[in-house]
Coordinates of N, CA, C and O and ligand atoms in Angstrom, one line a residue:
M1 N -45.3 -8.3 70.4 CA -46.6 -8.8 69.9 C -46.6 -10.0 69.0 O -45.8 -9.9 68.0
R2 N -47.3 -10.9 69.3 CA -47.4 -12.2 68.5 C -48.8 -12.4 68.0 O -49.7 -12.7 68.8
L3 N -48.9 -12.2 66.8 CA -50.3 -12.3 66.1 C -50.5 -13.3 65.0 O -49.6 -13.6 64.3
L4 N -51.6 -13.9 65.0 CA -52.0 -14.7 63.8 C -53.0 -13.7 63.0 O -53.8 -13.1 63.6
I5 N -52.9 -13.8 61.7 CA -54.0 -13.1 61.0 C -54.6 -14.2 60.1 O -53.9 -14.9 59.2
M6 N -55.9 -14.4 60.3 CA -56.6 -15.5 59.8 C -57.8 -14.9 58.9 O -58.1 -13.8 59.0
G7 N -58.2 -15.8 57.8 CA -59.3 -15.4 57.1 C -59.3 -15.9 55.8 O -58.1 -16.4 55.3
P8 N -60.2 -15.9 55.0 CA -60.3 -16.4 53.7 C -59.4 -15.7 52.7 O -59.0 -14.6 53.0
Q9 N -58.9 -16.4 51.5 CA -58.1 -15.7 50.5 C -58.9 -14.6 50.0 O -60.1 -14.6 49.8
G10 N -58.3 -13.4 49.8 CA -58.9 -12.2 49.2 C -59.5 -11.3 50.3 O -59.9 -10.3 50.0
V11 N -59.4 -11.7 51.7 CA -60.0 -10.9 52.5 C -59.1 -9.6 53.0 O -59.5 -8.7 53.6
G12 N -57.7 -9.8 52.5 CA -56.9 -8.6 52.9 C -55.9 -8.9 54.0 O -55.2 -7.9 54.5
K13 N -55.7 -10.2 54.2 CA -54.8 -10.6 55.4 C -53.3 -10.1 55.0 O -52.7 -9.5 55.9
G14 N -52.8 -10.2 53.8 CA -51.4 -9.9 53.4 C -51.3 -8.4 53.6 O -50.3 -7.9 54.2
T15 N -52.2 -7.6 53.1 CA -52.2 -6.1 53.2 C -52.3 -5.7 54.5 O -51.4 -4.9 55.0
Q16 N -53.2 -6.2 55.3 CA -53.2 -5.7 56.9 C -51.9 -6.2 57.5 O -51.4 -5.4 58.3
A17 N -51.4 -7.4 57.3 CA -50.3 -7.9 58.1 C -49.0 -7.1 57.6 O -48.3 -6.8 58.6
A18 N -48.9 -6.5 56.5 CA -47.9 -5.7 56.0 C -47.9 -4.3 56.8 O -46.8 -3.8 57.3
I19 N -49.1 -3.8 56.9 CA -49.3 -2.6 57.6 C -49.0 -2.8 59.1 O -48.2 -1.9 59.7
L20 N -49.4 -3.7 59.7 CA -49.3 -4.0 61.2 C -47.8 -4.3 61.4 O -47.3 -3.9 62.5
S21 N -47.1 -4.9 60.5 CA -45.7 -5.2 60.7 C -44.9 -3.9 60.8 O -44.1 -3.8 61.7
Q22 N -45.2 -2.9 59.9 CA -44.6 -1.7 60.0 C -44.9 -0.9 61.4 O -44.1 -0.5 62.1
R23 N -46.2 -1.0 61.7 CA -46.8 -0.2 62.9 C -46.0 -0.7 64.1 O -45.7 0.0 65.0
Y24 N -46.0 -2.1 64.2 CA -45.5 -2.6 65.5 C -44.0 -3.0 65.5 O -43.5 -3.4 66.4
G25 N -43.4 -2.8 64.2 CA -42.0 -3.2 64.0 C -41.6 -4.6 64.3 O -40.7 -5.0 65.0
I26 N -42.5 -5.4 63.7 CA -42.3 -6.9 63.9 C -42.5 -7.6 62.5 O -43.1 -7.0 61.6
P27 N -41.7 -8.6 62.2 CA -41.8 -9.3 60.8 C -43.1 -9.9 60.5 O -43.8 -10.4 61.4
H28 N -43.5 -9.7 59.2 CA -44.7 -10.3 58.6 C -44.2 -11.7 58.0 O -43.5 -11.6 57.1
I29 N -44.7 -12.7 58.6 CA -44.3 -14.0 58.1 C -45.4 -14.7 57.4 O -46.4 -15.0 58.0
S30 N -45.4 -14.8 56.2 CA -46.4 -15.3 55.3 C -45.9 -16.7 54.8 O -45.0 -16.7 54.0
T31 N -46.6 -17.8 55.0 CA -46.2 -19.0 54.5 C -46.3 -19.1 52.9 O -45.5 -19.6 52.3
G32 N -47.4 -18.3 52.5 CA -47.7 -18.3 51.1 C -46.4 -17.6 50.4 O -46.0 -18.0 49.3
D33 N -46.0 -16.4 51.0 CA -44.8 -15.8 50.3 C -43.6 -16.6 50.5 O -42.8 -16.6 49.5
I34 N -43.4 -17.3 51.4 CA -42.2 -18.2 51.6 C -42.2 -19.3 50.5 O -41.2 -19.5 49.8
F35 N -43.4 -19.8 50.3 CA -43.5 -20.8 49.2 C -43.3 -20.2 47.8 O -42.6 -20.7 47.0
R36 N -44.0 -19.0 47.6 CA -43.7 -18.3 46.3 C -42.3 -18.0 46.1 O -41.8 -18.1 44.9
Y37 N -41.5 -17.5 47.1 CA -40.1 -17.3 46.9 C -39.4 -18.5 46.4 O -38.6 -18.5 45.6
N38 N -39.7 -19.6 47.1 CA -39.0 -20.9 46.8 C -39.5 -21.4 45.4 O -38.6 -22.0 44.7
L39 N -40.7 -21.1 45.0 CA -41.0 -21.6 43.6 C -40.3 -20.7 42.5 O -39.8 -21.3 41.6
K40 N -40.2 -19.4 42.8 CA -39.6 -18.5 41.9 C -38.1 -19.0 41.8 O -37.5 -18.9 40.7
N41 N -37.5 -19.3 42.8 CA -36.1 -19.7 42.8 C -35.8 -21.1 42.5 O -34.6 -21.6 42.7
K42 N -36.9 -21.9 42.3 CA -36.8 -23.3 41.9 C -35.9 -24.0 43.0 O -35.1 -24.9 42.5
T43 N -36.1 -23.8 44.2 CA -35.4 -24.5 45.3 C -36.1 -25.9 45.4 O -37.3 -26.1 45.0
P44 N -35.4 -26.8 46.1 CA -36.1 -28.2 46.3 C -37.4 -28.0 47.0 O -38.3 -28.8 46.6
L45 N -37.5 -27.1 47.9 CA -38.8 -26.9 48.6 C -39.8 -26.4 47.6 O -41.1 -26.9 47.6
G46 N -39.4 -25.5 46.8 CA -40.3 -24.9 45.7 C -40.9 -26.0 44.8 O -42.1 -26.1 44.5
I47 N -39.9 -26.8 44.4 CA -40.2 -27.9 43.5 C -41.3 -28.8 44.1 O -42.2 -29.2 43.4
E48 N -41.0 -29.2 45.3 CA -41.9 -30.1 46.0 C -43.4 -29.5 46.2 O -44.3 -30.2 46.0
A49 N -43.4 -28.2 46.5 CA -44.6 -27.6 46.8 C -45.5 -27.2 45.5 O -46.7 -27.1 45.7
Q50 N -44.8 -27.1 44.5 CA -45.5 -26.4 43.3 C -46.9 -27.0 42.9 O -47.8 -26.4 42.7
A51 N -46.8 -28.4 42.8 CA -48.1 -29.0 42.3 C -49.3 -28.8 43.2 O -50.4 -28.5 42.8
Y52 N -49.0 -28.7 44.5 CA -50.0 -28.5 45.5 C -50.6 -27.1 45.4 O -51.8 -26.8 45.4
I53 N -49.5 -26.1 45.4 CA -50.0 -24.6 45.2 C -50.7 -24.4 44.0 O -51.8 -23.8 44.0
D54 N -50.3 -25.0 42.8 CA -51.1 -24.7 41.6 C -52.4 -25.1 41.6 O -53.3 -24.6 40.9
K55 N -52.6 -26.2 42.3 CA -54.0 -26.8 42.4 C -54.9 -26.1 43.5 O -56.0 -26.4 43.6
G56 N -54.2 -25.2 44.3 CA -55.0 -24.6 45.3 C -55.1 -25.5 46.6 O -55.9 -25.2 47.5
E57 N -54.2 -26.6 46.7 CA -54.4 -27.5 47.8 C -53.3 -27.1 48.8 O -52.4 -26.3 48.5
L58 N -53.4 -27.5 50.1 CA -52.4 -27.3 51.1 C -51.2 -28.1 50.8 O -51.3 -29.3 50.4
V59 N -50.0 -27.5 51.0 CA -48.8 -28.2 50.9 C -48.7 -29.0 52.2 O -49.3 -28.8 53.3
P60 N -48.1 -30.3 52.0 CA -48.1 -31.1 53.3 C -47.7 -30.5 54.5 O -46.6 -29.8 54.5
D61 N -48.2 -30.9 55.6 CA -47.9 -30.3 56.9 C -46.4 -30.5 57.2 O -45.8 -29.6 57.9
S62 N -45.9 -31.7 56.9 CA -44.5 -31.9 57.3 C -43.6 -30.9 56.7 O -42.7 -30.4 57.5
L63 N -43.8 -30.4 55.5 CA -42.9 -29.4 54.9 C -43.4 -27.9 55.6 O -42.5 -27.2 56.0
T64 N -44.6 -27.8 55.7 CA -45.0 -26.3 56.1 C -44.6 -26.2 57.7 O -44.2 -25.0 57.9
N65 N -44.8 -27.2 58.5 CA -44.5 -26.9 59.9 C -43.0 -26.6 60.1 O -42.6 -25.8 60.9
E66 N -42.1 -27.3 59.3 CA -40.8 -27.3 59.5 C -40.3 -25.7 59.1 O -39.5 -25.1 59.8
I67 N -41.0 -25.2 58.0 CA -40.7 -23.8 57.6 C -41.0 -22.8 58.6 O -40.3 -21.9 59.0
V68 N -42.2 -23.1 59.3 CA -42.6 -22.2 60.4 C -41.7 -22.2 61.6 O -41.3 -21.2 62.2
K69 N -41.3 -23.5 61.9 CA -40.5 -23.7 63.1 C -39.2 -23.0 62.9 O -38.8 -22.3 63.7
D70 N -38.6 -23.1 61.7 CA -37.3 -22.4 61.6 C -37.4 -20.9 61.5 O -36.6 -20.2 62.1
R71 N -38.6 -20.4 60.9 CA -38.6 -19.0 60.7 C -38.9 -18.3 62.0 O -38.4 -17.3 62.3
L72 N -39.7 -19.0 62.9 CA -40.0 -18.4 64.2 C -38.7 -18.3 65.1 O -38.8 -17.7 66.1
A73 N -37.9 -19.2 64.8 CA -36.6 -19.3 65.6 C -35.6 -18.3 65.3 O -34.5 -18.1 66.0
M74 N -35.8 -17.5 64.1 CA -34.7 -16.6 63.6 C -34.8 -15.4 64.6 O -35.7 -15.0 65.3
D75 N -33.6 -14.7 64.4 CA -33.3 -13.6 65.5 C -34.3 -12.5 65.3 O -34.8 -11.9 66.3
D76 N -34.8 -12.1 64.1 CA -35.7 -11.0 64.1 C -37.0 -11.2 64.5 O -37.9 -10.5 64.5
A77 N -37.3 -12.6 64.7 CA -38.6 -13.0 65.3 C -38.7 -13.0 66.8 O -39.7 -13.4 67.4
K78 N -37.6 -12.6 67.4 CA -37.5 -12.8 69.0 C -38.6 -11.9 69.6 O -39.0 -12.3 70.6
N79 N -38.8 -10.7 69.1 CA -39.7 -9.8 69.9 C -41.1 -9.8 69.3 O -41.9 -8.9 69.7
G80 N -41.5 -10.7 68.4 CA -42.7 -10.7 67.9 C -42.8 -11.0 66.4 O -41.8 -11.0 65.8
W81 N -44.0 -11.2 66.0 CA -44.3 -11.5 64.5 C -45.7 -11.5 64.2 O -46.6 -11.6 65.1
I82 N -46.1 -11.4 62.9 CA -47.4 -11.6 62.6 C -47.4 -12.8 61.5 O -46.6 -12.7 60.5
L83 N -48.1 -13.8 61.9 CA -48.1 -15.0 61.0 C -49.3 -15.0 60.2 O -50.4 -14.9 60.6
D84 N -49.1 -15.0 58.8 CA -50.1 -14.9 58.0 C -50.3 -16.1 57.1 O -49.3 -16.5 56.4
G85 N -51.4 -16.8 57.2 CA -51.7 -18.0 56.4 C -51.3 -19.3 57.0 O -51.2 -20.3 56.4
Y86 N -51.1 -19.2 58.2 CA -50.7 -20.4 59.1 C -51.2 -20.2 60.5 O -51.0 -19.1 61.0
P87 N -51.8 -21.0 61.2 CA -52.1 -22.4 60.8 C -53.3 -22.4 59.9 O -54.2 -21.5 59.9
R88 N -53.4 -23.5 59.1 CA -54.5 -23.6 58.1 C -55.3 -24.9 58.4 O -56.3 -25.2 57.7
N89 N -54.9 -25.8 59.3 CA -55.6 -26.9 59.6 C -55.4 -27.4 61.1 O -54.4 -26.9 61.7
A90 N -56.2 -28.4 61.6 CA -55.9 -28.8 62.9 C -54.5 -29.2 63.3 O -54.1 -28.9 64.4
S91 N -54.0 -29.9 62.4 CA -52.6 -30.5 62.8 C -51.7 -29.3 62.8 O -50.7 -29.4 63.6
Q92 N -51.8 -28.3 62.1 CA -50.9 -27.1 62.1 C -51.1 -26.4 63.4 O -50.2 -25.7 63.9
V93 N -52.4 -26.3 63.9 CA -52.6 -25.7 65.3 C -51.7 -26.4 66.3 O -51.1 -25.9 67.1
E94 N -51.8 -27.7 66.2 CA -51.0 -28.4 67.2 C -49.6 -28.2 67.1 O -48.9 -28.1 68.0
A95 N -49.1 -28.2 65.9 CA -47.6 -28.0 65.5 C -47.3 -26.5 66.1 O -46.3 -26.5 66.7
L96 N -48.1 -25.6 65.8 CA -47.8 -24.3 66.3 C -47.7 -24.2 67.8 O -46.8 -23.7 68.4
D97 N -48.7 -24.9 68.4 CA -48.7 -24.9 69.9 C -47.3 -25.5 70.4 O -46.9 -24.9 71.4
E98 N -46.9 -26.5 69.8 CA -45.6 -27.2 70.1 C -44.5 -26.3 70.0 O -43.6 -26.1 70.8
I99 N -44.4 -25.5 68.8 CA -43.4 -24.6 68.5 C -43.4 -23.5 69.6 O -42.3 -23.2 70.2
L100 N -44.4 -23.0 70.0 CA -44.6 -21.9 70.9 C -44.1 -22.4 72.3 O -43.4 -21.7 73.0
S101 N -44.6 -23.6 72.6 CA -44.1 -24.1 73.9 C -42.6 -24.3 73.9 O -41.9 -24.1 75.0
Q102 N -42.0 -24.9 72.8 CA -40.6 -25.1 72.7 C -39.8 -23.7 72.9 O -38.8 -23.6 73.4
L103 N -40.4 -22.6 72.3 CA -39.7 -21.3 72.3 C -40.1 -20.6 73.6 O -39.6 -19.4 73.9
D104 N -41.0 -21.2 74.4 CA -41.5 -20.7 75.7 C -42.1 -19.3 75.4 O -41.6 -18.3 76.1
I105 N -42.9 -19.1 74.4 CA -43.6 -17.9 74.1 C -45.1 -18.2 74.0 O -45.6 -19.3 73.8
K106 N -46.0 -17.1 74.1 CA -47.3 -17.1 74.0 C -47.9 -16.2 72.9 O -47.3 -15.3 72.6
L107 N -49.0 -16.7 72.3 CA -49.7 -15.9 71.3 C -50.4 -14.8 71.9 O -51.0 -15.1 72.9
D108 N -50.4 -13.7 71.4 CA -51.3 -12.5 71.9 C -52.7 -12.6 71.4 O -53.6 -12.3 72.1
C109 N -52.8 -12.8 70.1 CA -54.2 -12.7 69.6 C -54.2 -13.3 68.1 O -53.3 -13.2 67.4
A110 N -55.2 -14.0 67.9 CA -55.6 -14.4 66.5 C -56.7 -13.5 65.9 O -57.7 -13.4 66.4
V111 N -56.3 -12.6 64.8 CA -57.2 -11.7 64.3 C -57.8 -12.4 63.2 O -57.0 -12.9 62.2
A112 N -59.1 -12.5 63.0 CA -59.8 -13.2 62.0 C -60.7 -12.1 61.2 O -61.5 -11.6 61.8
L113 N -60.3 -12.0 59.9 CA -61.0 -11.1 59.0 C -62.1 -11.9 58.2 O -61.7 -13.0 57.8
D114 N -63.1 -11.2 58.0 CA -64.1 -12.0 57.2 C -64.8 -11.1 56.2 O -64.8 -9.8 56.4
A115 N -65.3 -11.6 55.1 CA -66.0 -10.9 54.1 C -66.9 -12.0 53.3 O -66.7 -13.2 53.4
E116 N -67.9 -11.4 52.6 CA -68.8 -12.3 51.9 C -68.0 -13.0 50.7 O -67.1 -12.4 50.1
R117 N -68.5 -14.1 50.3 CA -67.7 -14.9 49.3 C -67.7 -14.1 47.9 O -66.7 -14.0 47.2
D118 N -68.7 -13.3 47.5 CA -68.6 -12.5 46.3 C -67.7 -11.4 46.4 O -66.9 -11.1 45.4
V119 N -67.5 -10.8 47.6 CA -66.5 -9.8 47.7 C -65.0 -10.4 47.5 O -64.2 -9.9 46.8
L120 N -64.9 -11.6 48.1 CA -63.6 -12.4 48.0 C -63.2 -12.7 46.6 O -62.1 -12.5 46.1
L121 N -64.3 -13.2 45.9 CA -64.0 -13.6 44.5 C -63.7 -12.4 43.7 O -62.8 -12.5 42.8
E122 N -64.3 -11.3 43.9 CA -64.1 -10.1 43.1 C -62.6 -9.7 43.3 O -61.9 -9.4 42.4
R123 N -62.2 -9.7 44.7 CA -60.8 -9.2 45.0 C -59.8 -10.1 44.4 O -58.8 -9.7 43.9
M124 N -60.0 -11.4 44.4 CA -59.1 -12.3 43.8 C -59.0 -12.3 42.3 O -57.9 -12.4 41.8
K125 N -60.2 -12.0 41.7 CA -60.1 -11.8 40.3 C -59.2 -10.6 39.9 O -58.4 -10.6 38.9
K126 N -59.4 -9.6 40.7 CA -58.6 -8.3 40.4 C -57.1 -8.6 40.7 O -56.4 -8.2 39.9
R127 N -56.8 -9.3 41.7 CA -55.4 -9.6 42.1 C -54.8 -10.4 40.9 O -53.6 -10.3 40.6
A128 N -55.6 -11.4 40.4 CA -55.1 -12.3 39.3 C -54.7 -11.4 38.2 O -53.7 -11.7 37.5
E129 N -55.5 -10.4 37.8 CA -55.1 -9.6 36.7 C -53.9 -8.8 37.0 O -53.0 -8.6 36.2
E130 N -53.8 -8.3 38.3 CA -52.6 -7.5 38.6 C -51.3 -8.2 38.7 O -50.2 -7.8 38.4
E131 N -51.4 -9.4 39.5 CA -50.2 -10.1 39.9 C -49.8 -11.4 39.1 O -48.7 -11.8 39.2
G132 N -50.8 -11.9 38.5 CA -50.6 -13.2 37.6 C -50.0 -14.3 38.5 O -49.1 -15.0 38.1
R133 N -50.5 -14.5 39.7 CA -50.0 -15.7 40.4 C -50.5 -16.9 39.8 O -51.6 -17.1 39.2
S134 N -49.6 -18.0 39.9 CA -49.8 -19.3 39.2 C -51.1 -20.0 39.8 O -51.7 -20.9 39.1
D135 N -51.4 -19.5 41.0 CA -52.7 -20.3 41.6 C -53.9 -19.4 41.6 O -54.8 -19.6 42.3
D136 N -53.9 -18.3 40.8 CA -55.1 -17.6 40.8 C -55.9 -17.9 39.5 O -56.7 -17.1 38.8
T137 N -55.9 -19.2 39.2 CA -56.8 -19.7 38.0 C -58.3 -19.9 38.7 O -58.3 -20.0 39.9
P138 N -59.3 -19.8 37.9 CA -60.7 -20.0 38.5 C -60.7 -21.3 39.3 O -61.4 -21.3 40.4
E139 N -60.2 -22.3 38.9 CA -60.2 -23.7 39.6 C -59.5 -23.6 40.9 O -60.0 -24.0 41.9
A140 N -58.3 -23.1 40.8 CA -57.5 -23.0 42.2 C -58.1 -22.1 43.1 O -58.1 -22.2 44.4
I141 N -58.7 -21.0 42.7 CA -59.3 -19.9 43.6 C -60.6 -20.7 44.2 O -60.7 -20.6 45.4
A142 N -61.4 -21.4 43.5 CA -62.6 -22.0 44.1 C -62.0 -23.1 45.1 O -62.6 -23.3 46.1
K143 N -61.0 -23.8 44.8 CA -60.5 -24.9 45.5 C -59.9 -24.3 46.9 O -60.2 -24.8 48.0
R144 N -59.3 -23.3 46.8 CA -58.7 -22.5 47.9 C -59.8 -22.0 48.9 O -59.7 -22.2 50.2
L145 N -60.9 -21.6 48.4 CA -61.9 -21.1 49.2 C -62.6 -22.3 49.9 O -63.0 -22.3 51.1
D146 N -62.7 -23.4 49.1 CA -63.4 -24.7 49.7 C -62.4 -25.1 50.8 O -62.9 -25.5 52.0
V147 N -61.1 -25.3 50.5 CA -60.1 -25.7 51.7 C -60.3 -24.8 52.8 O -60.2 -25.3 54.1
Y148 N -60.4 -23.5 52.5 CA -60.5 -22.6 53.8 C -61.8 -23.0 54.6 O -61.7 -23.1 55.8
E149 N -62.9 -23.0 53.9 CA -64.1 -23.4 54.6 C -64.1 -24.7 55.3 O -64.5 -24.8 56.5
K150 N -63.6 -25.7 54.7 CA -63.7 -26.9 55.4 C -62.5 -27.2 56.5 O -62.7 -27.7 57.5
E151 N -61.3 -26.7 56.1 CA -60.2 -27.0 57.1 C -59.8 -25.8 58.0 O -59.4 -26.1 59.1
T152 N -59.9 -24.5 57.5 CA -59.3 -23.4 58.2 C -60.4 -22.8 59.1 O -60.2 -22.5 60.3
A153 N -61.6 -22.6 58.5 CA -62.5 -21.8 59.3 C -62.9 -22.4 60.6 O -63.0 -21.7 61.6
P154 N -63.0 -23.9 60.7 CA -63.3 -24.3 62.0 C -62.2 -24.2 63.1 O -62.5 -24.2 64.3
L155 N -61.0 -23.7 62.7 CA -59.9 -23.4 63.6 C -60.3 -22.1 64.5 O -59.8 -22.0 65.6
L156 N -61.1 -21.2 64.0 CA -61.3 -20.0 64.6 C -62.1 -20.4 66.0 O -61.7 -19.6 66.9
E157 N -62.8 -21.3 65.9 CA -63.5 -21.7 67.2 C -62.5 -22.1 68.3 O -62.6 -21.8 69.4
K158 N -61.4 -22.7 67.9 CA -60.4 -23.2 68.9 C -59.8 -21.9 69.6 O -59.7 -21.9 70.7
Y159 N -59.5 -21.0 68.7 CA -58.8 -19.8 69.2 C -59.9 -19.0 70.0 O -59.6 -18.2 71.0
E160 N -61.2 -19.0 69.6 CA -62.2 -18.4 70.4 C -62.3 -18.9 71.8 O -62.4 -18.3 72.8
Q161 N -62.4 -20.3 71.8 CA -62.5 -20.9 73.1 C -61.4 -20.6 74.0 O -61.5 -20.6 75.3
R162 N -60.1 -20.4 73.4 CA -59.0 -20.1 74.2 C -59.0 -18.6 74.6 O -58.1 -18.1 75.2
G163 N -60.0 -17.8 74.2 CA -60.1 -16.4 74.5 C -59.0 -15.5 73.8 O -58.7 -14.5 74.2
Q164 N -58.6 -16.1 72.7 CA -57.6 -15.3 71.9 C -58.0 -14.8 70.6 O -57.3 -14.2 69.8
L165 N -59.3 -15.0 70.2 CA -59.8 -14.5 68.9 C -60.5 -13.1 68.9 O -61.2 -12.8 69.7
A166 N -60.0 -12.3 67.8 CA -60.7 -11.0 67.6 C -61.3 -11.2 66.1 O -60.6 -11.3 65.2
R167 N -62.6 -11.4 66.1 CA -63.3 -11.4 64.7 C -63.7 -10.1 64.3 O -64.4 -9.3 64.9
L168 N -63.2 -9.8 63.0 CA -63.5 -8.3 62.5 C -63.9 -8.4 61.1 O -63.6 -9.3 60.3
D169 N -64.5 -7.4 60.6 CA -65.1 -7.3 59.3 C -63.8 -6.8 58.4 O -63.2 -5.8 58.7
G170 N -63.6 -7.5 57.4 CA -62.5 -7.2 56.4 C -63.0 -6.4 55.2 O -62.2 -6.3 54.2
T171 N -64.2 -6.1 55.2 CA -64.9 -5.5 54.0 C -64.5 -4.0 53.6 O -64.5 -3.5 52.6
G172 N -64.2 -3.2 54.7 CA -64.2 -1.8 54.5 C -62.9 -1.3 53.8 O -62.2 -2.2 53.2
E173 N -62.5 0.0 53.8 CA -61.4 0.6 53.4 C -60.2 0.0 54.2 O -60.4 -0.3 55.4
V174 N -59.1 -0.1 53.5 CA -57.9 -0.7 54.1 C -57.5 0.0 55.5 O -57.4 -0.8 56.4
E175 N -57.7 1.3 55.5 CA -57.3 2.1 56.6 C -58.2 1.8 57.8 O -58.0 1.6 59.0
A176 N -59.6 1.7 57.5 CA -60.5 1.5 58.4 C -60.4 0.0 59.0 O -60.6 -0.1 60.3
V177 N -60.2 -0.9 58.3 CA -59.8 -2.3 58.8 C -58.7 -2.2 59.7 O -58.7 -2.8 60.8
T178 N -57.5 -1.6 59.3 CA -56.4 -1.5 60.2 C -56.7 -0.9 61.5 O -56.4 -1.5 62.5
E179 N -57.5 0.2 61.5 CA -57.9 0.8 62.7 C -58.6 -0.1 63.6 O -58.5 -0.1 64.8
S180 N -59.6 -0.8 63.0 CA -60.4 -1.7 63.9 C -59.5 -2.8 64.5 O -59.8 -3.2 65.5
I181 N -58.5 -3.2 63.7 CA -57.6 -4.3 64.4 C -56.8 -3.7 65.4 O -56.7 -4.2 66.6
V182 N -56.3 -2.5 65.2 CA -55.4 -1.8 66.3 C -56.3 -1.6 67.5 O -55.8 -1.9 68.7
K183 N -57.5 -1.2 67.4 CA -58.5 -0.9 68.5 C -58.7 -2.1 69.2 O -58.6 -2.3 70.4
A184 N -58.9 -3.2 68.4 CA -59.2 -4.5 69.1 C -58.0 -5.0 69.9 O -58.1 -5.5 71.1
L185 N -56.9 -4.8 69.4 CA -55.6 -5.3 70.1 C -55.4 -4.4 71.3 O -55.0 -4.8 72.4
D186 N -55.7 -3.0 71.2 CA -55.5 -2.1 72.3 C -56.4 -2.5 73.4 O -56.0 -2.6 74.6
E187 N -57.6 -2.8 73.1 CA -58.6 -3.2 74.1 C -58.2 -4.5 74.9 O -58.4 -4.7 76.0
R188 N -57.7 -5.4 74.1 CA -57.2 -6.6 74.8 C -56.0 -6.4 75.7 O -55.9 -7.0 76.6
N189 N -55.2 -5.4 75.3 CA -54.0 -5.2 76.1 C -54.3 -4.3 77.4 O -53.4 -4.1 78.2
N190 N -55.5 -3.8 77.5 CA -56.0 -2.9 78.6 C -56.8 -3.7 79.7 O -57.3 -4.7 79.5
Ligands
AMP1 P1 -51.5 -17.9 50.3 O1 -50.6 -16.9 49.7 O2 -51.6 -17.8 51.9 O3 -52.9 -17.9 49.8 O4 -50.8 -19.3 50.0 C1 -50.7 -19.8 48.8 C2 -50.6 -21.3 48.7 O5 -49.4 -21.7 49.4 C3 -51.8 -22.0 49.3 O6 -52.9 -22.2 48.4 C4 -51.1 -23.4 49.7 O7 -50.9 -24.1 48.6 C5 -49.7 -22.9 50.1 N1 -49.7 -22.7 51.6 C6 -49.7 -21.4 52.1 N2 -49.7 -21.5 53.5 C7 -49.9 -22.8 53.8 C8 -50.1 -23.5 55.0 N3 -50.1 -22.9 56.2 N4 -50.3 -24.9 54.9 C9 -50.3 -25.5 53.7 N5 -50.1 -24.8 52.5 C10 -49.9 -23.5 52.5

């Protein structure tokens, strides 16, 4: 199973991706987690990406696309993956198309979760208190939601046109959202 999990920050992509990763036995690949790991360990990639991340801006495509290309070529990704937080703009969609074609694999589904902006802001505020991410400042949160609306949300239409999109409500209880995703995936496979 090869899935994208899409949607605005705070909608629960990471939580759902972690559950689905267990359920289907496939790695959860989050570009945000990869960047945070590199920030924490002060690698050259982390140092280069830090200013963008702290401001809530996208890290340049040249860096991000390389990371995804390398990660999807790893052994544990041979039988599937859930990609969380990528692609986030039109040129990343093109880069992903190219990576998939080079690996001779196809995407099964792009799962898009959605919720109202006030629900997202509330969840991000809570997460900021719990996790203390460097980009959970009010300015960076607002910027990230704006970037999502301008650059990422329009991508859903591309996947819809390709017949690969499952749009679902991300507002309910975690288990209920998981079940709705699993149901949508089952229906697509039948
Ligand atoms: P996330 O945890 O997915 O919200 O990502 C945290 C931050 O990492 C984002 O605000 C960006 O600065 C950076 N980032 C994550 N994924 C991408 C991506 N696909 N393209 C560019 N920047 C990204």
